[in-house]
Short mmCIF file of C-alpha atoms in Angstrom, two decimals:
data_model
loop_
_atom_site.label_atom_id
_atom_site.label_comp_id
_atom_site.label_asym_id
_atom_site.label_seq_id
_atom_site.Cartn_x
_atom_site.Cartn_y
_atom_site.Cartn_z
CA MET A 1 62.48 111.66 165.74
CA ARG A 2 60.19 108.84 168.13
CA PHE A 3 59.43 105.21 167.54
CA ARG A 4 56.91 103.37 169.31
CA HIS A 5 58.34 99.62 169.78
CA PRO A 6 55.21 97.31 169.39
CA ASP A 7 55.94 96.69 173.11
CA GLY A 8 55.76 100.33 173.84
CA THR A 9 58.70 101.50 174.71
CA THR A 10 60.30 104.68 172.47
CA VAL A 11 62.54 104.82 170.66
CA HIS A 12 65.40 107.89 169.76
CA LEU A 13 66.10 108.35 166.38
CA ALA A 14 69.15 110.74 166.14
CA TYR A 15 72.01 112.48 163.51
CA CYS A 16 75.29 112.99 165.49
CA THR A 17 76.51 116.90 164.97
CA ASN A 18 80.23 116.08 164.80
CA VAL A 19 79.22 116.52 161.14
CA HIS A 20 79.16 120.49 161.45
CA ALA A 21 83.05 122.17 162.59
CA ALA A 22 81.48 123.89 165.68
CA GLU A 23 83.92 123.84 168.32
CA ASP A 24 82.59 126.58 170.43
CA LEU A 25 79.09 127.48 171.75
CA ALA A 26 78.70 130.22 168.84
CA GLY A 27 79.45 127.71 166.31
CA VAL A 28 77.23 125.03 168.79
CA VAL A 29 73.97 127.32 168.62
CA ALA A 30 74.57 128.50 164.61
CA GLN A 31 74.77 125.21 163.53
CA LEU A 32 71.06 124.51 164.87
CA ARG A 33 70.10 127.77 162.92
CA GLU A 34 71.77 126.73 159.61
CA PHE A 35 71.26 122.92 159.77
CA ALA A 36 69.20 120.91 162.39
CA GLU A 37 66.36 123.15 161.74
CA PRO A 38 66.71 123.08 158.14
CA VAL A 39 66.78 119.27 158.47
CA ARG A 40 63.65 119.31 160.50
CA ARG A 41 61.84 120.95 157.84
CA ARG A 42 62.48 119.18 155.25
CA LEU A 43 61.54 115.98 156.85
CA HIS A 44 58.25 117.40 157.95
CA ARG A 45 58.11 117.40 161.95
CA ASP A 46 57.83 119.01 164.83
CA ARG A 47 60.64 117.82 166.48
CA LEU A 48 63.93 116.46 165.21
CA GLY A 49 66.28 114.08 167.55
CA ILE A 50 70.03 114.96 167.31
CA GLY A 51 73.00 113.82 169.05
CA LEU A 52 74.89 117.09 170.05
CA TRP A 53 78.64 116.95 169.84
CA LEU A 54 79.83 119.76 172.61
CA ALA A 55 83.94 120.00 171.77
CA ARG A 56 85.55 120.86 174.75
CA ASP A 57 85.31 124.79 174.52
CA ALA A 58 81.83 123.93 173.93
CA ALA A 59 81.30 121.98 177.11
CA ARG A 60 83.27 124.44 179.28
CA ALA A 61 81.28 127.56 177.96
CA LEU A 62 78.46 125.23 179.35
CA THR A 63 79.72 124.59 182.44
CA ALA A 64 80.63 127.32 183.54
CA ASP A 65 77.81 129.58 182.63
CA PRO A 66 74.37 128.25 183.62
CA SER A 67 72.99 131.16 181.72
CA ALA A 68 74.36 129.61 178.66
CA LEU A 69 72.70 126.53 179.18
CA ARG A 70 69.40 127.71 179.81
CA SER A 71 69.90 129.65 176.63
CA LEU A 72 71.37 126.57 174.35
CA ARG A 73 67.91 124.27 176.29
CA GLY A 74 65.33 127.55 175.17
CA GLU A 75 67.13 127.31 171.38
CA LEU A 76 66.73 123.94 170.91
CA ASP A 77 62.87 124.44 171.99
CA ARG A 78 62.60 127.33 169.70
CA ARG A 79 63.93 125.11 166.47
CA GLY A 80 62.34 121.95 167.24
CA LEU A 81 65.03 120.30 168.44
CA GLU A 82 65.47 117.40 171.57
CA VAL A 83 68.72 115.40 172.55
CA VAL A 84 68.86 112.44 174.71
CA THR A 85 72.06 112.09 173.69
CA LEU A 86 75.92 113.10 173.52
CA ASN A 87 78.53 112.18 171.49
CA GLY A 88 81.59 112.48 173.86
CA PHE A 89 84.28 110.36 171.63
CA PRO A 90 85.51 113.73 170.21
CA TYR A 91 87.36 115.88 172.24
CA ARG A 92 88.49 118.56 170.23
CA GLY A 93 89.55 119.49 166.34
CA PHE A 94 87.24 116.77 164.93
CA GLY A 95 86.55 119.72 162.14
CA ASP A 96 90.42 120.76 161.50
CA GLN A 97 91.74 119.66 158.15
CA HIS A 98 94.20 116.78 159.62
CA VAL A 99 92.84 114.72 162.12
CA LYS A 100 93.56 111.22 162.32
CA TYR A 101 95.28 109.42 165.10
CA ARG A 102 94.70 112.71 167.39
CA VAL A 103 90.97 111.78 167.52
CA TYR A 104 91.51 109.03 170.39
CA ARG A 105 93.52 111.99 172.55
CA PRO A 106 93.07 112.77 175.35
CA ASP A 107 92.00 109.00 176.03
CA TRP A 108 91.01 107.07 179.13
CA THR A 109 94.15 107.19 180.29
CA GLU A 110 94.26 110.43 180.98
CA PRO A 111 92.20 112.94 184.28
CA GLU A 112 91.21 115.25 180.87
CA ARG A 113 89.08 112.77 179.37
CA LEU A 114 87.43 111.16 182.95
CA GLU A 115 86.34 115.53 183.41
CA HIS A 116 85.32 115.98 179.95
CA THR A 117 83.30 112.95 180.22
CA THR A 118 81.70 113.99 183.66
CA ASP A 119 80.73 117.38 182.06
CA LEU A 120 78.94 116.36 179.25
CA ALA A 121 77.05 113.62 181.69
CA ARG A 122 76.28 117.28 184.09
CA LEU A 123 74.64 119.61 180.79
CA LEU A 124 73.22 116.10 179.17
CA THR A 125 70.60 116.39 182.47
CA ALA A 126 69.92 119.62 181.97
CA LEU A 127 69.14 119.01 177.98
CA LEU A 128 66.79 115.90 178.36
CA PRO A 129 63.58 116.81 177.01
CA GLU A 130 60.48 117.53 179.92
CA ASP A 131 59.34 114.04 179.60
CA ALA A 132 62.58 112.15 179.13
CA VAL A 133 64.88 110.34 182.13
CA GLU A 134 67.71 108.26 180.50
CA GLY A 135 70.38 110.18 178.31
CA THR A 136 73.16 108.46 176.62
CA VAL A 137 77.19 109.34 176.00
CA SER A 138 79.13 107.59 173.67
CA THR A 139 83.28 107.42 174.29
CA LEU A 140 86.35 106.21 172.93
CA PRO A 141 87.53 102.59 173.19
CA LEU A 142 89.73 103.13 175.85
CA ALA A 143 92.36 104.29 173.57
CA TRP A 144 94.33 103.65 170.77
CA ARG A 145 96.18 100.21 171.03
CA THR A 146 100.01 101.54 170.39
CA GLY A 147 101.58 101.38 174.02
CA PHE A 148 98.39 100.03 175.50
CA THR A 149 99.92 98.22 178.43
CA ALA A 150 98.35 96.24 181.08
CA GLU A 151 98.82 99.40 183.85
CA ARG A 152 97.73 101.40 181.37
CA ARG A 153 94.56 99.62 181.46
CA ARG A 154 93.99 99.28 184.97
CA THR A 155 94.31 103.65 184.54
CA ALA A 156 91.52 103.35 182.12
CA LEU A 157 88.55 101.44 183.54
CA ALA A 158 89.58 103.14 187.33
CA ALA A 159 88.58 105.88 185.47
CA LEU A 160 85.29 104.46 184.24
CA GLY A 161 84.45 103.19 187.41
CA THR A 162 85.20 106.72 188.47
CA LEU A 163 82.96 108.10 186.33
CA ALA A 164 79.60 105.91 187.31
CA GLY A 165 80.21 106.80 190.90
CA ARG A 166 79.52 110.41 188.81
CA LEU A 167 76.99 109.14 187.29
CA ASP A 168 74.99 107.62 190.14
CA ALA A 169 75.17 110.71 192.19
CA LEU A 170 74.27 112.99 189.17
CA GLU A 171 71.14 110.97 188.99
CA GLU A 172 70.28 111.08 193.22
CA LEU A 173 71.16 114.85 192.21
CA THR A 174 68.55 115.32 189.36
CA GLY A 175 66.06 112.49 188.80
CA ARG A 176 67.61 111.50 185.31
CA SER A 177 70.30 108.78 184.51
CA ILE A 178 72.98 108.94 182.24
CA ARG A 179 74.57 105.91 180.89
CA VAL A 180 78.19 105.86 179.06
CA GLY A 181 78.89 103.36 176.44
CA ILE A 182 82.47 102.79 174.92
CA GLU A 183 82.14 102.48 171.03
CA PRO A 184 84.35 99.87 169.77
CA GLU A 185 86.39 101.37 166.45
CA PRO A 186 89.05 99.51 164.38
CA GLY A 187 92.75 99.96 165.33
CA CYS A 188 91.87 100.48 169.31
CA THR A 189 92.45 98.54 172.53
CA VAL A 190 88.67 98.31 172.28
CA GLU A 191 87.84 97.22 168.24
CA THR A 192 86.14 93.90 168.99
CA THR A 193 82.78 92.75 170.39
CA ASP A 194 84.68 89.87 171.79
CA ASP A 195 86.92 92.92 173.33
CA ALA A 196 84.58 95.29 174.20
CA VAL A 197 83.19 91.81 177.10
CA ALA A 198 86.99 91.51 177.59
CA ALA A 199 86.66 95.03 178.94
CA LEU A 200 83.15 95.90 181.04
CA THR A 201 83.40 91.84 182.50
CA GLY A 202 86.49 91.77 183.64
CA PRO A 203 88.92 92.68 186.19
CA GLY A 204 88.24 96.07 187.45
CA ALA A 205 85.37 96.54 184.96
CA PRO A 206 83.23 99.49 185.29
CA PRO A 207 79.29 98.85 186.53
CA PRO A 208 77.13 97.51 183.93
CA HIS A 209 74.13 99.76 185.15
CA ARG A 210 75.96 102.93 184.13
CA VAL A 211 78.35 101.56 181.80
CA GLY A 212 77.91 99.81 178.41
CA VAL A 213 78.99 99.70 174.52
CA CYS A 214 77.75 102.80 172.01
CA VAL A 215 77.45 99.69 168.96
CA ASP A 216 78.64 101.93 165.64
CA THR A 217 77.56 99.70 162.75
CA CYS A 218 80.56 100.59 160.60
CA HIS A 219 83.25 99.93 162.67
CA LEU A 220 81.38 96.56 163.18
CA ALA A 221 81.53 95.35 159.76
CA THR A 222 84.84 97.13 158.94
CA GLN A 223 85.78 94.71 160.97
CA PHE A 224 83.64 91.69 158.83
CA GLU A 225 82.19 91.07 163.01
CA ASP A 226 78.97 89.18 162.26
CA PRO A 227 76.19 91.54 163.91
CA GLU A 228 73.67 88.96 165.19
CA GLY A 229 76.48 87.35 166.49
CA ALA A 230 78.06 89.84 167.98
CA LEU A 231 75.14 91.50 169.93
CA ALA A 232 74.01 87.88 170.99
CA ALA A 233 77.65 87.88 172.95
CA LEU A 234 77.03 91.32 174.50
CA THR A 235 72.99 89.94 175.92
CA ALA A 236 74.91 86.51 176.74
CA ALA A 237 77.38 88.67 178.54
CA HIS A 238 75.07 91.21 180.20
CA VAL A 239 76.73 94.18 178.97
CA PRO A 240 74.12 96.37 177.59
CA VAL A 241 73.96 98.32 174.36
CA VAL A 242 74.14 101.92 175.11
CA LYS A 243 73.76 103.30 172.13
CA CYS A 244 73.81 101.91 168.87
CA GLN A 245 75.31 104.51 165.70
CA LEU A 246 73.91 103.81 162.50
CA SER A 247 76.19 103.69 160.03
CA ALA A 248 77.25 102.01 156.96
CA ALA A 249 81.89 101.40 155.71
CA LEU A 250 83.49 101.30 152.50
CA HIS A 251 83.22 97.71 150.69
CA ALA A 252 85.52 96.38 147.90
CA GLN A 253 83.84 92.78 147.50
CA ASP A 254 87.19 92.59 144.28
CA PRO A 255 89.86 94.54 145.04
CA HIS A 256 91.89 93.60 141.93
CA GLU A 257 88.68 94.02 139.60
CA ASP A 258 89.64 96.67 137.34
CA GLY A 259 88.65 100.19 138.37
CA ALA A 260 88.99 98.70 141.89
CA SER A 261 91.92 100.25 143.16
CA GLU A 262 91.35 103.77 141.46
CA ALA A 263 87.52 104.35 142.70
CA LEU A 264 89.07 102.76 146.30
CA SER A 265 92.06 105.93 145.94
CA ALA A 266 89.38 108.58 145.70
CA PHE A 267 88.28 107.84 149.52
CA ALA A 268 91.99 107.82 150.55
CA GLU A 269 91.92 111.81 152.06
CA PRO A 270 94.37 113.69 154.38
CA ARG A 271 91.74 114.02 157.30
CA PHE A 272 90.04 111.54 158.70
CA LEU A 273 91.83 108.07 159.83
CA HIS A 274 90.26 105.02 157.17
CA GLN A 275 90.76 101.69 159.22
CA THR A 276 90.57 98.58 156.49
CA ARG A 277 90.32 95.36 157.05
CA ALA A 278 90.88 92.34 154.31
CA CYS A 279 88.56 89.43 155.47
CA THR A 280 91.48 85.70 154.23
CA ASP A 281 89.83 82.25 155.48
CA THR A 282 92.76 82.58 158.22
CA GLY A 283 91.30 85.36 159.84
CA VAL A 284 90.55 89.34 159.40
CA LEU A 285 94.46 90.97 158.43
CA ALA A 286 94.35 94.88 158.89
CA VAL A 287 96.55 97.95 158.22
CA ASP A 288 95.63 101.33 160.07
CA ASP A 289 94.54 103.39 157.04
CA LEU A 290 93.22 103.38 153.22
CA GLY A 291 96.57 104.89 151.82
CA GLU A 292 98.24 102.53 153.13
CA ALA A 293 95.75 98.99 152.10
CA LEU A 294 96.63 101.15 148.30
CA ARG A 295 100.32 100.36 148.70
CA PRO A 296 101.68 96.57 147.02
CA GLY A 297 101.78 93.78 149.20
CA ALA A 298 99.45 95.62 152.09
CA LEU A 299 97.10 93.43 151.97
CA PRO A 300 95.92 90.56 149.84
CA PRO A 301 94.01 91.99 146.59
CA ASP A 302 92.09 88.77 145.58
CA VAL A 303 89.68 89.01 149.41
CA PRO A 304 86.62 91.50 149.77
CA TRP A 305 88.28 95.36 151.63
CA ARG A 306 86.21 96.96 154.00
CA SER A 307 87.01 100.38 154.92
CA HIS A 308 86.39 102.78 158.14
CA PHE A 309 84.89 105.54 155.91
CA HIS A 310 81.27 106.26 157.38
CA MET A 311 79.10 106.50 153.85
CA PRO A 312 75.94 108.06 153.29
CA LEU A 313 72.84 105.82 154.31
CA HIS A 314 70.27 106.50 151.37
CA ALA A 315 73.78 107.09 149.03
CA PRO A 316 76.40 104.14 148.29
CA PRO A 317 79.35 104.65 146.28
CA PRO A 318 79.12 103.94 142.48
CA PRO A 319 80.11 100.04 141.51
CA PRO A 320 82.58 98.73 142.16
CA LEU A 321 82.31 99.79 145.11
CA SER A 322 79.78 99.38 148.04
CA SER A 323 78.56 99.93 150.95
CA THR A 324 77.32 97.89 153.93
CA LEU A 325 73.55 98.73 154.48
CA ASP A 326 73.14 95.15 154.64
CA VAL A 327 75.33 94.32 157.86
CA LEU A 328 73.78 98.13 159.44
CA ARG A 329 70.24 96.42 158.40
CA SER A 330 70.97 93.03 160.27
CA ALA A 331 72.67 94.97 163.52
CA LEU A 332 69.15 97.25 163.32
CA GLY A 333 66.95 94.19 163.34
CA ARG A 334 68.77 92.16 166.02
CA LEU A 335 68.67 96.09 168.39
CA VAL A 336 64.87 97.06 167.75
CA GLY A 337 63.20 94.02 165.74
CA GLY A 338 62.33 91.89 168.35
CA PRO A 339 60.27 91.53 171.05
CA VAL A 340 61.66 93.83 173.26
CA PRO A 341 64.44 96.69 171.69
CA LEU A 342 68.04 96.35 173.40
CA THR A 343 68.68 99.84 172.95
CA ARG A 344 66.15 102.63 172.57
CA HIS A 345 68.95 105.31 171.09
CA LEU A 346 69.96 105.34 167.56
CA GLU A 347 72.02 108.39 166.00
CA VAL A 348 72.75 107.91 161.93
CA GLU A 349 76.90 109.19 162.53
CA THR A 350 78.49 110.16 158.90
CA TYR A 351 80.39 112.87 159.68
CA THR A 352 82.27 112.37 156.28
CA TRP A 353 79.76 114.11 154.12
CA GLN A 354 83.28 116.78 153.14
CA ALA A 355 85.65 113.67 152.91
CA LEU A 356 83.81 111.96 150.74
CA PRO A 357 85.40 111.75 146.64
CA GLU A 358 85.24 115.48 144.50
CA GLY A 359 82.10 114.67 142.79
CA GLN A 360 79.53 113.03 146.05
CA ARG A 361 80.28 115.51 148.68
CA PRO A 362 77.60 118.55 148.45
CA ARG A 363 78.77 121.76 148.18
CA THR A 364 76.34 124.04 149.61
CA ARG A 365 74.51 124.01 153.41
CA ALA A 366 71.25 123.20 151.48
CA GLN A 367 72.79 120.20 150.04
CA LEU A 368 74.63 119.11 153.11
CA ALA A 369 70.92 119.93 154.71
CA ASP A 370 69.44 117.53 151.74
CA GLY A 371 71.68 114.65 152.25
CA ILE A 372 71.26 114.70 156.49
CA ALA A 373 66.90 114.43 156.08
CA ALA A 374 67.85 112.29 153.14
CA GLU A 375 69.80 109.75 155.81
CA LEU A 376 67.10 109.61 158.59
CA ASP A 377 64.80 109.25 156.01
CA ALA A 378 66.01 106.05 154.98
CA ALA A 379 67.09 105.33 158.56
CA ARG A 380 62.61 105.87 159.52
CA GLU A 381 62.68 103.51 156.90
CA MET A 382 63.22 100.60 158.31
CA LEU A 383 62.49 100.97 161.71
CA ILE A 384 59.47 101.48 160.00
CA ASP A 385 59.91 97.90 158.22
CA LEU A 386 60.56 95.93 161.42
CA GLY A 387 56.92 97.64 163.10
CA LEU A 388 58.05 100.61 164.54
CA LYS A 389 55.34 103.25 164.47
CA GLU A 390 57.12 107.12 164.39
CA LEU A 391 55.76 109.55 167.01
CA PRO A 392 54.52 113.24 166.13
#
């Protein structure tokens, strides 16, 4: 969906298709028919934005066959869908039954990550709507923290620098500008806003006109970062917000309250990594997964906890748990509620529908489409409340 900011800028809102387990091109096309178009119809819109996830095999097929790329573009047009942003974080296997740490490989020290992201940028120039000249790609924040040495950091930043040069050449060739945003995530070598500023302004940093930050508001909340302060720090450091992923984390205000531990344990599942943080007077304490957090003594039970579990925007968990929708609202107000938008690409990214506790997850394709549409409708209302006008 498109919105007009009071300053005249067009702001795009999409939903991310990494919620659908499509690894190859046939699966990508099927998800447009089975989910994306039905979501558009539920919202009564002539046009719907999607943040397309193209796994390695799908991206390679499109890169190798220009006719397949033209066919995909035609499929998008016929179904009333448009793409201005790609999710380049998961490389492959995101629909597997056990993802966990594998989502961070290959990282930016490995040549496969550079080549894949280059392919995505090239593909996006062909998928952009006719009236769009700017596209964005989100990517992982360099690497998972374990074993990340100073030498590996230099290698990763050098790869991003190489990517920036390729993006410059791509714009000269196509007239379309593609920017990439690293996405700070708990547990990674870049997990906070300060980490992002250090990586993107320090020695060896790639040029800011091509590489910036993708702000994920679930990740921001999980780290107990103040959204206004975090975004102000990015602005002060001249680090661009390439895109924002609208998402909410799982929150337990009082983990030792009756029923809280049992409620949290229902979200500890084997598929995705749910990094969990506790906010204490002396700082934020961390463990890598929710199941680990629930072990006695892992985190203090008398302070608030947050877990990296993307909660549906319109449906917070039942008490005594809640979601960090307030952090999302605050971040969104700073990003697009001011005199000029700090980013023009917004993407609802709730990929955890099938990881929700049994009674909360959708059981049919129609129920999933209903949920995605409801999330987009909630995001739409937030934008309208901030003074943006929805466009046809």
